[in-house]
């Protein structure tokens, strides 16, 4: 089995795939559509990061492709439905940088409460401004978390350890961790929080979630942070509230329009305002997160390649599969099919007619697709494989042999 890994994937990912006997070929940078399509023959596993687009054309040029590993958080660069139609699994690492974001939020809350960036800038400019005015401990202060998902809920735990009183608001019904208190509405949260931090996802309805009306409802001299999505916040409204002193400080890591590459100019109406921290979308960018992404995605690719497991695939039905096939003489049939009534009965009729004994079978469906893993006693021969492949519902068929 061969894996083609582009865009300088972390060595941990390469190590884990090689350890499983997978031949790994690496390319330092991204490839464009033509270059990638030309290299896909004979590649079973493709690893990319955010700069390579896996388009329908690339998929059409990849008859041997089993899975795509997006060694990053998002999968917008992959045609995930096109991949599903071909029975190609797509994996990513949605949680690997959660902790990195949480730690930056905590650092920024403390920095804003102590005006650290202004003090630092003054010192570099030769100004010794030793004063406690406007500087606060975060202990005992209220933190309002909007969006209590992976990041919001982990932040809740860490903030409580600092002695903060946590309130949260989420559109979904979320279990409160520790002593955190749930707010029924965003307005309720804005009434109590001295620091408000946004951690919602990028669903279309969240564009413009936070504007003049919400800033007006925040407590006077409170702090504001956004490390989720740029489109969620109206920066002009934030600027006005910072200049008027209603908001005492803000930290922004994400922007509606971000420069494409390092070194491109960055312009924002929030530049030059005191106690405003601007960072270039680095909330999740740590070496630990990169290493964890390498590990996480390589394990998912390896488990799919050697055992058929689709746990946490973003596009195929998810089936948990035991990593071992058992003693010699056992087989495993991996069958991605159209999710239509009676398909499982038809698969099992083919197996029964061939005298194959089923030792275990797990089915999962997702939209128009179904995926069934069947463990058999007895080796699955080529004739049986052809009969399964000929079923009109079959999208992709693969057989693993215990030897
Ligand atoms: N700055 C960075 O580098 C960086 C890194 C990782 C993630 N992120 C961003 O952080 C955000 C959160 O990530 P996550 O992994 O915690 O996502 P998640 O999907 O686990 O959590 C998002 C939560 O927000 C809630 N939500 C959505 N819309 C809401 C609304 N209007 N009001 C209240 N709650 C709402 C959802 O119900 C969910 O619980 C995402 O937008 C992600 O893109 C940024």
PDB file of C-alpha atoms in Angstrom, residues 2 36-43 61-64:
ATOM      1  CA  UNK A   2       1.287   3.468  -0.895  1.00  0.00           C
ATOM      2  CA  UNK A  36      -1.749  15.977  -8.277  1.00  0.00           C
ATOM      3  CA  UNK A  37      -3.957  14.213 -10.834  1.00  0.00           C
ATOM      4  CA  UNK A  38      -0.825  13.035 -12.670  1.00  0.00           C
ATOM      5  CA  UNK A  39       0.568  11.419  -9.500  1.00  0.00           C
ATOM      6  CA  UNK A  40      -2.535   9.640  -8.230  1.00  0.00           C
ATOM      7  CA  UNK A  41      -2.265   6.278 -10.050  1.00  0.00           C
ATOM      8  CA  UNK A  42      -1.118   3.622  -7.567  1.00  0.00           C
ATOM      9  CA  UNK A  43      -1.780   5.854  -4.528  1.00  0.00           C
ATOM     10  CA  UNK A  61      -7.619  10.327 -11.784  1.00  0.00           C
ATOM     11  CA  UNK A  62      -7.254   8.202  -8.625  1.00  0.00           C
ATOM     12  CA  UNK A  63      -8.685   4.727  -9.262  1.00  0.00           C
ATOM     13  CA  UNK A  64      -6.706   3.177  -6.399  1.00  0.00           C
TER      14      UNK A  64
END
